[in-house]
Amino acid sequence: MKKIGEVTTSYKLDQGKLKNAYVEALKDPAFKNYVEHLSVSENVLIKYTSRLEDAFEEYQHCRHCKNLSYCKNKEKGFLLTPEMQAKTLSFSYIACPYLQKKLKDTQYQENIYAFEIPKMLLEASLKDVYKDDVARKEIIKYIVSFIHQYREDKKQKGLYLHGSFGSGKTYLVAALFNELAHQNVRSALIYYPEFLRSLKESFGQEEYKEKFEKIKKVPLLLLDDIGAENMTPWSRDEVLAPILQYRMEEGLPTFFTSNFTLSELEGHLSSSSTGVEKVKARRIIERIKELTVEMQLVSKNRRS
Ligand code: ADP
Ligand code: MG
């Protein structure tokens, strides 16, 4: 164990080193100016010289930065910032103006729950929708009117969009949801085949009910690519039927995209083809008809 005298000497040595480092750092007029603005006593500054130098370096990066992709700081988009708090100097990471703007611009996305939907579709916007082909004119008209009326009428019908692969069906509905997300309307874009698989996996767990209830009750719902799922009596009668029933009763707008027309979907849903199955499939189709306006989108494949 060190004697008290030895501890005091080594403390003094450390203090000396810190002071030297501080004096050295102050030779940079920009750093000097930076610390002067903090209005902190010299003793405190001496204690934190090294940390202050880190913060100053980040501050300098920010001064010359043009956008987030330029960021040279340790935590992208953040700036190590010294601040006096209860008489001590503390350091925290604060979002830079570019990051703050980005967070603000993408905040609307928090209103959208996307399940296995390509990320870029979360940025789909109506102003970018291809307007060149006649096939989508009617759909766009519907979507625009849906958005305008949503504030007054929360119980409008959704769309059943069917048509060729890659024609932009999911994109159009995503653009609609994004637009309303800016007005704080919550929605869910659900890639239906994968959702079923994941629901099945969580069967018997608490998560199951949570997932199920979430999409049953969300104000706007898209079941994407219905018909591409592995049809089972469970998925039809225990998942799809109650979701649609609830949404019909509550008047919650529900959208579908599919490669199938409604009558083809009926065939898919009754694939085991006994008399009872046919009735059950028929009932689902009736609910979808109740919930939506059916429209077709045939267009060239936009996937690259
Ligand atoms: P579908 O759902 O009909 O299979 P998608 O909506 O996934 O087709 O669209 C196919 C591709 O084309 C996607 O990569 C999508 O981002 C792009 N796309 C579709 N419509 C547009 C559009 N109006 N503007 C820009 N990109 C689009
Ligand atoms: Mg799609």
PDB file of N, CA and C in Angstrom, residues 33-94:
ATOM      1  N   ASN A  33     -10.517  29.605 -27.981  1.00  0.00           N
ATOM      2  CA  ASN A  33     -11.790  30.280 -28.159  1.00  0.00           C
ATOM      3  C   ASN A  33     -12.962  29.348 -27.791  1.00  0.00           C
ATOM      4  N   TYR A  34     -12.829  28.094 -28.195  1.00  0.00           N
ATOM      5  CA  TYR A  34     -13.872  27.076 -27.930  1.00  0.00           C
ATOM      6  C   TYR A  34     -14.099  26.897 -26.422  1.00  0.00           C
ATOM      7  N   VAL A  35     -13.003  26.745 -25.687  1.00  0.00           N
ATOM      8  CA  VAL A  35     -13.186  26.516 -24.242  1.00  0.00           C
ATOM      9  C   VAL A  35     -13.612  27.778 -23.504  1.00  0.00           C
ATOM     10  N   GLU A  36     -13.195  28.920 -24.023  1.00  0.00           N
ATOM     11  CA  GLU A  36     -13.599  30.172 -23.358  1.00  0.00           C
ATOM     12  C   GLU A  36     -15.112  30.338 -23.372  1.00  0.00           C
ATOM     13  N   HIS A  37     -15.698  29.858 -24.452  1.00  0.00           N
ATOM     14  CA  HIS A  37     -17.156  29.986 -24.568  1.00  0.00           C
ATOM     15  C   HIS A  37     -17.917  29.128 -23.574  1.00  0.00           C
ATOM     16  N   LEU A  38     -17.204  28.217 -22.951  1.00  0.00           N
ATOM     17  CA  LEU A  38     -17.897  27.317 -22.016  1.00  0.00           C
ATOM     18  C   LEU A  38     -18.119  27.960 -20.647  1.00  0.00           C
ATOM     19  N   SER A  39     -17.430  29.063 -20.397  1.00  0.00           N
ATOM     20  CA  SER A  39     -17.497  29.741 -19.093  1.00  0.00           C
ATOM     21  C   SER A  39     -17.344  28.774 -17.924  1.00  0.00           C
ATOM     22  N   VAL A  40     -16.235  28.067 -17.926  1.00  0.00           N
ATOM     23  CA  VAL A  40     -15.976  27.094 -16.876  1.00  0.00           C
ATOM     24  C   VAL A  40     -14.629  27.446 -16.244  1.00  0.00           C
ATOM     25  N   SER A  41     -14.483  27.172 -14.970  1.00  0.00           N
ATOM     26  CA  SER A  41     -13.233  27.538 -14.302  1.00  0.00           C
ATOM     27  C   SER A  41     -12.059  26.755 -14.895  1.00  0.00           C
ATOM     28  N   GLU A  42     -10.886  27.336 -14.728  1.00  0.00           N
ATOM     29  CA  GLU A  42      -9.705  26.722 -15.317  1.00  0.00           C
ATOM     30  C   GLU A  42      -9.449  25.321 -14.750  1.00  0.00           C
ATOM     31  N   ASN A  43      -9.701  25.170 -13.450  1.00  0.00           N
ATOM     32  CA  ASN A  43      -9.481  23.859 -12.811  1.00  0.00           C
ATOM     33  C   ASN A  43     -10.256  22.747 -13.500  1.00  0.00           C
ATOM     34  N   VAL A  44     -11.492  23.074 -13.814  1.00  0.00           N
ATOM     35  CA  VAL A  44     -12.341  22.078 -14.489  1.00  0.00           C
ATOM     36  C   VAL A  44     -11.804  21.803 -15.900  1.00  0.00           C
ATOM     37  N   LEU A  45     -11.457  22.871 -16.576  1.00  0.00           N
ATOM     38  CA  LEU A  45     -10.947  22.701 -17.943  1.00  0.00           C
ATOM     39  C   LEU A  45      -9.704  21.831 -17.952  1.00  0.00           C
ATOM     40  N   ILE A  46      -8.850  22.053 -16.991  1.00  0.00           N
ATOM     41  CA  ILE A  46      -7.612  21.276 -16.917  1.00  0.00           C
ATOM     42  C   ILE A  46      -7.925  19.793 -16.756  1.00  0.00           C
ATOM     43  N   LYS A  47      -8.893  19.531 -15.896  1.00  0.00           N
ATOM     44  CA  LYS A  47      -9.265  18.144 -15.617  1.00  0.00           C
ATOM     45  C   LYS A  47      -9.772  17.428 -16.882  1.00  0.00           C
ATOM     46  N   TYR A  48     -10.430  18.178 -17.772  1.00  0.00           N
ATOM     47  CA  TYR A  48     -11.085  17.532 -18.921  1.00  0.00           C
ATOM     48  C   TYR A  48     -10.434  17.845 -20.272  1.00  0.00           C
ATOM     49  N   THR A  49      -9.187  18.267 -20.245  1.00  0.00           N
ATOM     50  CA  THR A  49      -8.562  18.703 -21.505  1.00  0.00           C
ATOM     51  C   THR A  49      -8.701  17.675 -22.629  1.00  0.00           C
ATOM     52  N   SER A  50      -8.410  16.425 -22.308  1.00  0.00           N
ATOM     53  CA  SER A  50      -8.379  15.432 -23.376  1.00  0.00           C
ATOM     54  C   SER A  50      -9.781  15.221 -23.980  1.00  0.00           C
ATOM     55  N   ARG A  51     -10.763  15.167 -23.116  1.00  0.00           N
ATOM     56  CA  ARG A  51     -12.143  15.005 -23.587  1.00  0.00           C
ATOM     57  C   ARG A  51     -12.592  16.240 -24.386  1.00  0.00           C
ATOM     58  N   LEU A  52     -12.150  17.410 -23.887  1.00  0.00           N
ATOM     59  CA  LEU A  52     -12.495  18.652 -24.597  1.00  0.00           C
ATOM     60  C   LEU A  52     -11.864  18.692 -25.979  1.00  0.00           C
ATOM     61  N   GLU A  53     -10.691  18.125 -26.067  1.00  0.00           N
ATOM     62  CA  GLU A  53     -10.041  18.087 -27.389  1.00  0.00           C
ATOM     63  C   GLU A  53     -10.828  17.188 -28.347  1.00  0.00           C
ATOM     64  N   ASP A  54     -11.312  16.070 -27.810  1.00  0.00           N
ATOM     65  CA  ASP A  54     -12.155  15.187 -28.650  1.00  0.00           C
ATOM     66  C   ASP A  54     -13.395  15.938 -29.127  1.00  0.00           C
ATOM     67  N   ALA A  55     -14.034  16.632 -28.176  1.00  0.00           N
ATOM     68  CA  ALA A  55     -15.267  17.364 -28.508  1.00  0.00           C
ATOM     69  C   ALA A  55     -14.970  18.465 -29.528  1.00  0.00           C
ATOM     70  N   PHE A  56     -13.844  19.119 -29.328  1.00  0.00           N
ATOM     71  CA  PHE A  56     -13.460  20.203 -30.239  1.00  0.00           C
ATOM     72  C   PHE A  56     -13.212  19.663 -31.654  1.00  0.00           C
ATOM     73  N   GLU A  57     -12.581  18.504 -31.715  1.00  0.00           N
ATOM     74  CA  GLU A  57     -12.311  17.902 -33.021  1.00  0.00           C
ATOM     75  C   GLU A  57     -13.635  17.613 -33.746  1.00  0.00           C
ATOM     76  N   GLU A  58     -14.573  17.089 -33.007  1.00  0.00           N
ATOM     77  CA  GLU A  58     -15.882  16.798 -33.621  1.00  0.00           C
ATOM     78  C   GLU A  58     -16.578  18.090 -34.058  1.00  0.00           C
ATOM     79  N   TYR A  59     -16.435  19.107 -33.204  1.00  0.00           N
ATOM     80  CA  TYR A  59     -17.032  20.410 -33.522  1.00  0.00           C
ATOM     81  C   TYR A  59     -16.447  20.964 -34.826  1.00  0.00           C
ATOM     82  N   GLN A  60     -15.138  20.812 -34.979  1.00  0.00           N
ATOM     83  CA  GLN A  60     -14.480  21.275 -36.205  1.00  0.00           C
ATOM     84  C   GLN A  60     -14.981  20.495 -37.421  1.00  0.00           C
ATOM     85  N   HIS A  61     -15.140  19.156 -37.245  1.00  0.00           N
ATOM     86  CA  HIS A  61     -15.696  18.350 -38.353  1.00  0.00           C
ATOM     87  C   HIS A  61     -17.036  18.924 -38.793  1.00  0.00           C
ATOM     88  N   CYS A  62     -17.866  19.210 -37.800  1.00  0.00           N
ATOM     89  CA  CYS A  62     -19.232  19.677 -38.106  1.00  0.00           C
ATOM     90  C   CYS A  62     -19.212  21.017 -38.846  1.00  0.00           C
ATOM     91  N   ARG A  63     -18.277  21.863 -38.468  1.00  0.00           N
ATOM     92  CA  ARG A  63     -18.220  23.188 -39.114  1.00  0.00           C
ATOM     93  C   ARG A  63     -17.978  23.084 -40.605  1.00  0.00           C
ATOM     94  N   HIS A  64     -17.278  22.039 -41.008  1.00  0.00           N
ATOM     95  CA  HIS A  64     -16.954  21.915 -42.432  1.00  0.00           C
ATOM     96  C   HIS A  64     -17.781  20.838 -43.135  1.00  0.00           C
ATOM     97  N   CYS A  65     -18.827  20.404 -42.484  1.00  0.00           N
ATOM     98  CA  CYS A  65     -19.595  19.275 -43.020  1.00  0.00           C
ATOM     99  C   CYS A  65     -20.725  19.748 -43.940  1.00  0.00           C
ATOM    100  N   LYS A  66     -20.946  18.988 -45.021  1.00  0.00           N
ATOM    101  CA  LYS A  66     -21.995  19.401 -45.970  1.00  0.00           C
ATOM    102  C   LYS A  66     -23.258  18.580 -45.819  1.00  0.00           C
ATOM    103  N   ASN A  67     -23.101  17.325 -45.471  1.00  0.00           N
ATOM    104  CA  ASN A  67     -24.283  16.501 -45.209  1.00  0.00           C
ATOM    105  C   ASN A  67     -23.889  15.231 -44.443  1.00  0.00           C
ATOM    106  N   LEU A  68     -24.884  14.460 -44.067  1.00  0.00           N
ATOM    107  CA  LEU A  68     -24.645  13.297 -43.197  1.00  0.00           C
ATOM    108  C   LEU A  68     -23.607  12.325 -43.745  1.00  0.00           C
ATOM    109  N   SER A  69     -23.575  12.193 -45.085  1.00  0.00           N
ATOM    110  CA  SER A  69     -22.641  11.202 -45.627  1.00  0.00           C
ATOM    111  C   SER A  69     -21.174  11.660 -45.472  1.00  0.00           C
ATOM    112  N   TYR A  70     -20.990  12.951 -45.166  1.00  0.00           N
ATOM    113  CA  TYR A  70     -19.649  13.482 -44.921  1.00  0.00           C
ATOM    114  C   TYR A  70     -19.163  13.222 -43.497  1.00  0.00           C
ATOM    115  N   CYS A  71     -20.075  12.856 -42.617  1.00  0.00           N
ATOM    116  CA  CYS A  71     -19.803  12.865 -41.170  1.00  0.00           C
ATOM    117  C   CYS A  71     -18.529  12.098 -40.808  1.00  0.00           C
ATOM    118  N   LYS A  72     -17.631  12.782 -40.089  1.00  0.00           N
ATOM    119  CA  LYS A  72     -16.371  12.141 -39.690  1.00  0.00           C
ATOM    120  C   LYS A  72     -16.379  11.824 -38.198  1.00  0.00           C
ATOM    121  N   ASN A  73     -17.458  12.125 -37.533  1.00  0.00           N
ATOM    122  CA  ASN A  73     -17.481  11.914 -36.078  1.00  0.00           C
ATOM    123  C   ASN A  73     -17.620  10.445 -35.722  1.00  0.00           C
ATOM    124  N   LYS A  74     -17.316  10.185 -34.441  1.00  0.00           N
ATOM    125  CA  LYS A  74     -17.281   8.805 -33.970  1.00  0.00           C
ATOM    126  C   LYS A  74     -18.651   8.128 -34.134  1.00  0.00           C
ATOM    127  N   GLU A  75     -19.691   8.842 -33.700  1.00  0.00           N
ATOM    128  CA  GLU A  75     -21.057   8.342 -33.876  1.00  0.00           C
ATOM    129  C   GLU A  75     -21.671   9.160 -34.996  1.00  0.00           C
ATOM    130  N   LYS A  76     -21.984   8.487 -36.093  1.00  0.00           N
ATOM    131  CA  LYS A  76     -22.472   9.227 -37.261  1.00  0.00           C
ATOM    132  C   LYS A  76     -23.706  10.088 -36.922  1.00  0.00           C
ATOM    133  N   GLY A  77     -23.600  11.374 -37.271  1.00  0.00           N
ATOM    134  CA  GLY A  77     -24.726  12.279 -37.049  1.00  0.00           C
ATOM    135  C   GLY A  77     -24.770  12.874 -35.652  1.00  0.00           C
ATOM    136  N   PHE A  78     -23.792  12.507 -34.817  1.00  0.00           N
ATOM    137  CA  PHE A  78     -23.799  13.030 -33.446  1.00  0.00           C
ATOM    138  C   PHE A  78     -22.541  13.834 -33.168  1.00  0.00           C
ATOM    139  N   LEU A  79     -22.689  14.759 -32.246  1.00  0.00           N
ATOM    140  CA  LEU A  79     -21.586  15.641 -31.896  1.00  0.00           C
ATOM    141  C   LEU A  79     -21.369  15.575 -30.387  1.00  0.00           C
ATOM    142  N   LEU A  80     -20.158  15.208 -30.005  1.00  0.00           N
ATOM    143  CA  LEU A  80     -19.813  15.162 -28.580  1.00  0.00           C
ATOM    144  C   LEU A  80     -19.815  16.596 -28.063  1.00  0.00           C
ATOM    145  N   THR A  81     -20.647  16.866 -27.065  1.00  0.00           N
ATOM    146  CA  THR A  81     -20.855  18.248 -26.650  1.00  0.00           C
ATOM    147  C   THR A  81     -20.663  18.410 -25.131  1.00  0.00           C
ATOM    148  N   PRO A  82     -19.768  19.336 -24.740  1.00  0.00           N
ATOM    149  CA  PRO A  82     -19.605  19.592 -23.305  1.00  0.00           C
ATOM    150  C   PRO A  82     -20.668  20.556 -22.795  1.00  0.00           C
ATOM    151  N   GLU A  83     -21.079  20.333 -21.569  1.00  0.00           N
ATOM    152  CA  GLU A  83     -22.116  21.196 -21.017  1.00  0.00           C
ATOM    153  C   GLU A  83     -21.987  21.209 -19.500  1.00  0.00           C
ATOM    154  N   MET A  84     -22.132  22.392 -18.888  1.00  0.00           N
ATOM    155  CA  MET A  84     -22.070  22.453 -17.431  1.00  0.00           C
ATOM    156  C   MET A  84     -23.382  21.967 -16.846  1.00  0.00           C
ATOM    157  N   GLN A  85     -23.269  21.005 -15.964  1.00  0.00           N
ATOM    158  CA  GLN A  85     -24.496  20.521 -15.310  1.00  0.00           C
ATOM    159  C   GLN A  85     -24.201  20.335 -13.842  1.00  0.00           C
ATOM    160  N   ALA A  86     -24.969  20.991 -13.008  1.00  0.00           N
ATOM    161  CA  ALA A  86     -24.790  20.935 -11.566  1.00  0.00           C
ATOM    162  C   ALA A  86     -23.307  21.069 -11.180  1.00  0.00           C
ATOM    163  N   LYS A  87     -22.754  22.126 -11.662  1.00  0.00           N
ATOM    164  CA  LYS A  87     -21.364  22.503 -11.346  1.00  0.00           C
ATOM    165  C   LYS A  87     -20.286  21.532 -11.845  1.00  0.00           C
ATOM    166  N   THR A  88     -20.670  20.538 -12.638  1.00  0.00           N
ATOM    167  CA  THR A  88     -19.614  19.714 -13.239  1.00  0.00           C
ATOM    168  C   THR A  88     -19.779  19.751 -14.757  1.00  0.00           C
ATOM    169  N   LEU A  89     -18.683  19.487 -15.407  1.00  0.00           N
ATOM    170  CA  LEU A  89     -18.722  19.488 -16.867  1.00  0.00           C
ATOM    171  C   LEU A  89     -19.123  18.082 -17.316  1.00  0.00           C
ATOM    172  N   SER A  90     -20.198  18.005 -18.096  1.00  0.00           N
ATOM    173  CA  SER A  90     -20.554  16.665 -18.572  1.00  0.00           C
ATOM    174  C   SER A  90     -20.566  16.674 -20.093  1.00  0.00           C
ATOM    175  N   PHE A  91     -20.440  15.491 -20.672  1.00  0.00           N
ATOM    176  CA  PHE A  91     -20.343  15.378 -22.128  1.00  0.00           C
ATOM    177  C   PHE A  91     -21.466  14.476 -22.629  1.00  0.00           C
ATOM    178  N   SER A  92     -22.121  14.930 -23.682  1.00  0.00           N
ATOM    179  CA  SER A  92     -23.136  14.039 -24.248  1.00  0.00           C
ATOM    180  C   SER A  92     -23.109  14.128 -25.767  1.00  0.00           C
ATOM    181  N   TYR A  93     -23.669  13.098 -26.414  1.00  0.00           N
ATOM    182  CA  TYR A  93     -23.749  13.092 -27.870  1.00  0.00           C
ATOM    183  C   TYR A  93     -25.077  13.719 -28.296  1.00  0.00           C
ATOM    184  N   ILE A  94     -24.964  14.779 -29.069  1.00  0.00           N
ATOM    185  CA  ILE A  94     -26.177  15.485 -29.504  1.00  0.00           C
ATOM    186  C   ILE A  94     -26.317  15.348 -31.022  1.00  0.00           C
TER     187      ILE A  94
END
